[in-house]
Amino acid sequence: MFTELSKLPSVDKLLQQPDLSRLIKIHSQPLVVESCRATLAEIRQQVLGGQVAPPLEQVVMAVVARLATVICPSLQPVINATGVIIHTNLGRAMLSQRAQEAMQQVSMSYSNLEYDLQAGERGSRYVHAADLLCQLTGAEDAVVVNNNAAAVILALTVLAKNSDVLISRGQLIEIGGGFRIPDIMAQSGARLREVGTTNRTYQHDFADALSHTETGLILSVHHSNYQIIGFTTEPTLAELVEVGQKYNVPVMQDLGSGTLLDTAPFGLAHEPTIQESLAAGVDLVTASGDKLLGGPQAGLILGQATSIARLRHHPLIRALRVDKITLAALQATLLAYLENKAITEIPVWQMIAAPIAQLAQRVEAWRRAISANNMQLQIKESRSTIGGGSLPGQTLPTVALTITTDSVNDLARQLRQATPPVIARIESQQLWLDPRTVLPAQDHLLIEVLNRCSIQRVKT
Ligand SMILES: *Cc1c(COP(=O)(O)O)cnc(C)c1O
């Protein structure tokens, strides 16, 4: 065993190998030395376990492979072939070209982030994007924070700390990532008071509760990723506002998905818009920037000027503050709406609006370009989903490429581990690839990855 160990190269010997001295020039000596040490330590354990010492070339290859994993950033682009448009695990909304350019410009230069160019003195970052939001929605004022969860915490803290907040029992939702309304409420120091029943709640339930308690706020929360079907009733927002006004209690709505466009023309159920919430007379409405809005991660708070001013001056906002790159992307995204170009410019809407004939054409091109070793390719009708906690249960017709092979799970793993990773759906023992969520510019990459996997499957 010790003679086997003595056959292993030293770190110095490894560093002299042409492949590795080339990598030193690119990635610096310490990084390569560390990879050599770690690789040798691992091989030494294997030899002590009874394996024979690998030849020098094999050790070099192992060092190169280890270095590749070290320098490869863990966060990387993937191809989303799942057909879920706002896929929270895959980064939600992709940004428009215009938003990307705006981010680049503001990140490569100083900016007037907190500088008032007219007055020549300190300004506020919260003015950026606010005017655009007001123009688009009719809000009196608006403020942007880091995400919608932050928006809800801030608004509840400012409007309802130490007071009762009324909410329909059916709206005590949990969405992904640990966002649970009762917990958020507790964090903000508001006291949750459930109203009505799980499936049915009426305006008069709120009126009863309001006449009995010291209520600070009525909260309405979008059901997000679940549906109540069957025997159900919920008061409309206008009814909540009406009863709130009677008792002088403001209403806040957490919309989540936060669309500015009507979803009905795309064959989807109507998703409540930010404009509608405001028109119904809510005090504040909160929404995500990276769901149906199709912009960067952000929390938008819109509504009454007096309430927004209170939020803007609360100390908590400092901890939730939005980054300049986000503001740049958000402004560019909002501008597309203002110019009526959202459907052609913003990827989320391009995907929602993609004509089925176009999807069919692309998927047919995939099928022709993929060499089907040990795999059977078929084109089948399927459904894409919106995701991101908007439009639960709503789908769009699509055309998918299905792959039948002896081990679908193996193929799915191969695709996930490819460069770039391709994420697909497994259903009925088949792999489903939906073109709706694959950017047309990524088609050739998807085909390349599938062909590589296909060849590997013949070899193994
Ligand atoms: C998505 C969602 C949130 C959280 O928004 P983030 O931007 O992810 O923080 C809050 N409330 C509702 C109803 C949502 O759908």
Short mmCIF file of N, CA, C and O and ligand atoms in Angstrom, two decimals, residues 88 92 146-152 173 175-176 179 181 221-225 254-257 286-291 297-299 388-390, ligand 1:
data_model
loop_
_atom_site.label_atom_id
_atom_site.label_comp_id
_atom_site.label_asym_id
_atom_site.label_seq_id
_atom_site.Cartn_x
_atom_site.Cartn_y
_atom_site.Cartn_z
N THR A 88 -40.62 29.91 -9.84
CA THR A 88 -39.91 30.51 -8.70
C THR A 88 -38.54 29.86 -8.49
O THR A 88 -37.56 30.54 -8.20
N ARG A 92 -37.93 33.05 -11.58
CA ARG A 92 -39.11 33.86 -11.94
C ARG A 92 -38.95 34.58 -13.27
O ARG A 92 -38.57 33.98 -14.24
N ASN A 146 -37.55 45.81 -1.44
CA ASN A 146 -36.78 44.68 -1.96
C ASN A 146 -37.61 43.55 -2.58
O ASN A 146 -37.21 42.94 -3.55
N ASN A 147 -38.72 43.24 -1.99
CA ASN A 147 -39.63 42.24 -2.59
C ASN A 147 -41.01 42.41 -1.95
O ASN A 147 -41.18 43.26 -1.07
N ASN A 148 -41.96 41.62 -2.41
CA ASN A 148 -43.33 41.82 -1.94
C ASN A 148 -43.50 41.41 -0.48
O ASN A 148 -44.30 41.99 0.25
N ALA A 149 -42.73 40.40 -0.05
CA ALA A 149 -42.79 40.00 1.37
C ALA A 149 -42.38 41.19 2.23
O ALA A 149 -43.04 41.49 3.24
N ALA A 150 -41.34 41.88 1.83
CA ALA A 150 -40.88 43.07 2.56
C ALA A 150 -41.95 44.16 2.51
O ALA A 150 -42.19 44.85 3.51
N ALA A 151 -42.60 44.30 1.37
CA ALA A 151 -43.66 45.30 1.22
C ALA A 151 -44.78 45.05 2.21
O ALA A 151 -45.27 45.98 2.87
N VAL A 152 -45.18 43.78 2.36
CA VAL A 152 -46.28 43.44 3.26
C VAL A 152 -45.87 43.68 4.71
O VAL A 152 -46.62 44.27 5.50
N ILE A 173 -52.93 32.33 3.78
CA ILE A 173 -52.20 31.45 2.87
C ILE A 173 -50.73 31.30 3.28
O ILE A 173 -50.17 32.10 4.01
N ILE A 175 -47.32 30.82 0.92
CA ILE A 175 -46.75 30.63 -0.41
C ILE A 175 -45.34 30.12 -0.20
O ILE A 175 -44.86 30.02 0.92
N GLY A 176 -44.66 29.77 -1.29
CA GLY A 176 -43.33 29.16 -1.17
C GLY A 176 -42.36 30.05 -0.40
O GLY A 176 -42.57 31.24 -0.22
N PHE A 179 -43.27 32.14 3.32
CA PHE A 179 -44.13 33.30 3.49
C PHE A 179 -45.52 32.83 3.91
O PHE A 179 -46.26 32.26 3.12
N ILE A 181 -49.00 34.13 5.94
CA ILE A 181 -49.66 35.35 6.40
C ILE A 181 -49.69 35.46 7.93
O ILE A 181 -49.32 36.50 8.48
N VAL A 221 -55.93 39.23 0.87
CA VAL A 221 -54.74 38.61 0.29
C VAL A 221 -55.15 37.75 -0.91
O VAL A 221 -56.08 36.95 -0.82
N HIS A 222 -54.46 37.94 -2.01
CA HIS A 222 -54.67 37.12 -3.20
C HIS A 222 -54.41 35.65 -2.84
O HIS A 222 -53.45 35.35 -2.13
N HIS A 223 -55.25 34.74 -3.33
CA HIS A 223 -55.09 33.33 -2.97
C HIS A 223 -53.79 32.76 -3.48
O HIS A 223 -53.38 31.68 -3.06
N SER A 224 -53.18 33.46 -4.40
CA SER A 224 -51.87 33.08 -4.90
C SER A 224 -51.90 31.70 -5.54
O SER A 224 -52.49 31.54 -6.58
N ASN A 225 -51.33 30.69 -4.87
CA ASN A 225 -51.15 29.42 -5.56
C ASN A 225 -52.21 28.38 -5.18
O ASN A 225 -51.99 27.20 -5.30
N ASP A 254 -52.94 42.59 -0.57
CA ASP A 254 -51.68 41.99 -1.05
C ASP A 254 -52.02 41.20 -2.31
O ASP A 254 -52.61 40.14 -2.24
N LEU A 255 -51.65 41.77 -3.45
CA LEU A 255 -52.03 41.16 -4.73
C LEU A 255 -51.08 40.06 -5.17
O LEU A 255 -51.43 39.20 -5.96
N GLY A 256 -49.85 40.11 -4.71
CA GLY A 256 -48.88 39.09 -5.15
C GLY A 256 -48.47 39.27 -6.58
O GLY A 256 -47.54 40.01 -6.89
N SER A 257 -49.21 38.62 -7.48
CA SER A 257 -48.79 38.59 -8.89
C SER A 257 -48.68 39.97 -9.52
O SER A 257 -47.82 40.19 -10.37
N THR A 286 -50.13 45.93 -2.52
CA THR A 286 -48.74 45.50 -2.66
C THR A 286 -48.66 44.42 -3.75
O THR A 286 -49.60 43.67 -3.96
N ALA A 287 -47.52 44.38 -4.43
CA ALA A 287 -47.35 43.41 -5.52
C ALA A 287 -45.86 43.13 -5.74
O ALA A 287 -45.01 43.92 -5.36
N SER A 288 -45.59 41.99 -6.38
CA SER A 288 -44.22 41.60 -6.72
C SER A 288 -43.80 42.23 -8.03
O SER A 288 -44.60 42.36 -8.95
N GLY A 289 -42.51 42.56 -8.14
CA GLY A 289 -41.99 43.07 -9.41
C GLY A 289 -41.68 41.97 -10.41
O GLY A 289 -41.66 42.20 -11.61
N ASP A 290 -41.44 40.75 -9.91
CA ASP A 290 -40.94 39.70 -10.81
C ASP A 290 -41.93 38.56 -11.04
O ASP A 290 -41.55 37.45 -11.35
N LYS A 291 -43.20 38.86 -10.87
CA LYS A 291 -44.21 37.87 -11.26
C LYS A 291 -44.82 38.35 -12.60
O LYS A 291 -44.09 38.52 -13.55
N GLN A 297 -36.87 41.43 -9.20
CA GLN A 297 -37.38 41.20 -7.85
C GLN A 297 -37.56 42.53 -7.16
O GLN A 297 -36.61 43.31 -7.04
N ALA A 298 -38.77 42.81 -6.73
CA ALA A 298 -39.05 44.07 -6.05
C ALA A 298 -40.42 43.96 -5.40
O ALA A 298 -41.23 43.12 -5.78
N GLY A 299 -40.66 44.79 -4.41
CA GLY A 299 -41.98 44.86 -3.80
C GLY A 299 -42.55 46.24 -4.06
O GLY A 299 -41.96 47.25 -3.71
N GLY A 388 -45.76 31.19 -10.31
CA GLY A 388 -45.51 32.40 -9.54
C GLY A 388 -46.69 32.82 -8.68
O GLY A 388 -46.82 33.99 -8.34
N GLY A 389 -47.54 31.88 -8.34
CA GLY A 389 -48.65 32.22 -7.47
C GLY A 389 -49.70 33.09 -8.13
O GLY A 389 -50.50 33.71 -7.47
N SER A 390 -49.69 33.13 -9.46
CA SER A 390 -50.75 33.87 -10.12
C SER A 390 -51.61 32.87 -10.89
O SER A 390 -51.13 31.82 -11.28
C1 LIG B 1 -45.66 35.99 -4.25
C2 LIG B 1 -46.49 36.55 -3.19
C3 LIG B 1 -45.91 37.21 -2.10
C4 LIG B 1 -44.42 37.33 -1.92
O1 LIG B 1 -43.85 38.11 -2.89
P1 LIG B 1 -42.25 38.12 -3.10
O2 LIG B 1 -42.04 39.15 -4.14
O3 LIG B 1 -41.90 36.74 -3.48
O4 LIG B 1 -41.65 38.49 -1.79
C5 LIG B 1 -46.75 37.73 -1.14
N1 LIG B 1 -48.08 37.62 -1.25
C6 LIG B 1 -48.68 37.00 -2.29
C7 LIG B 1 -50.16 36.92 -2.34
C8 LIG B 1 -47.90 36.44 -3.30
O5 LIG B 1 -48.48 35.81 -4.32
#
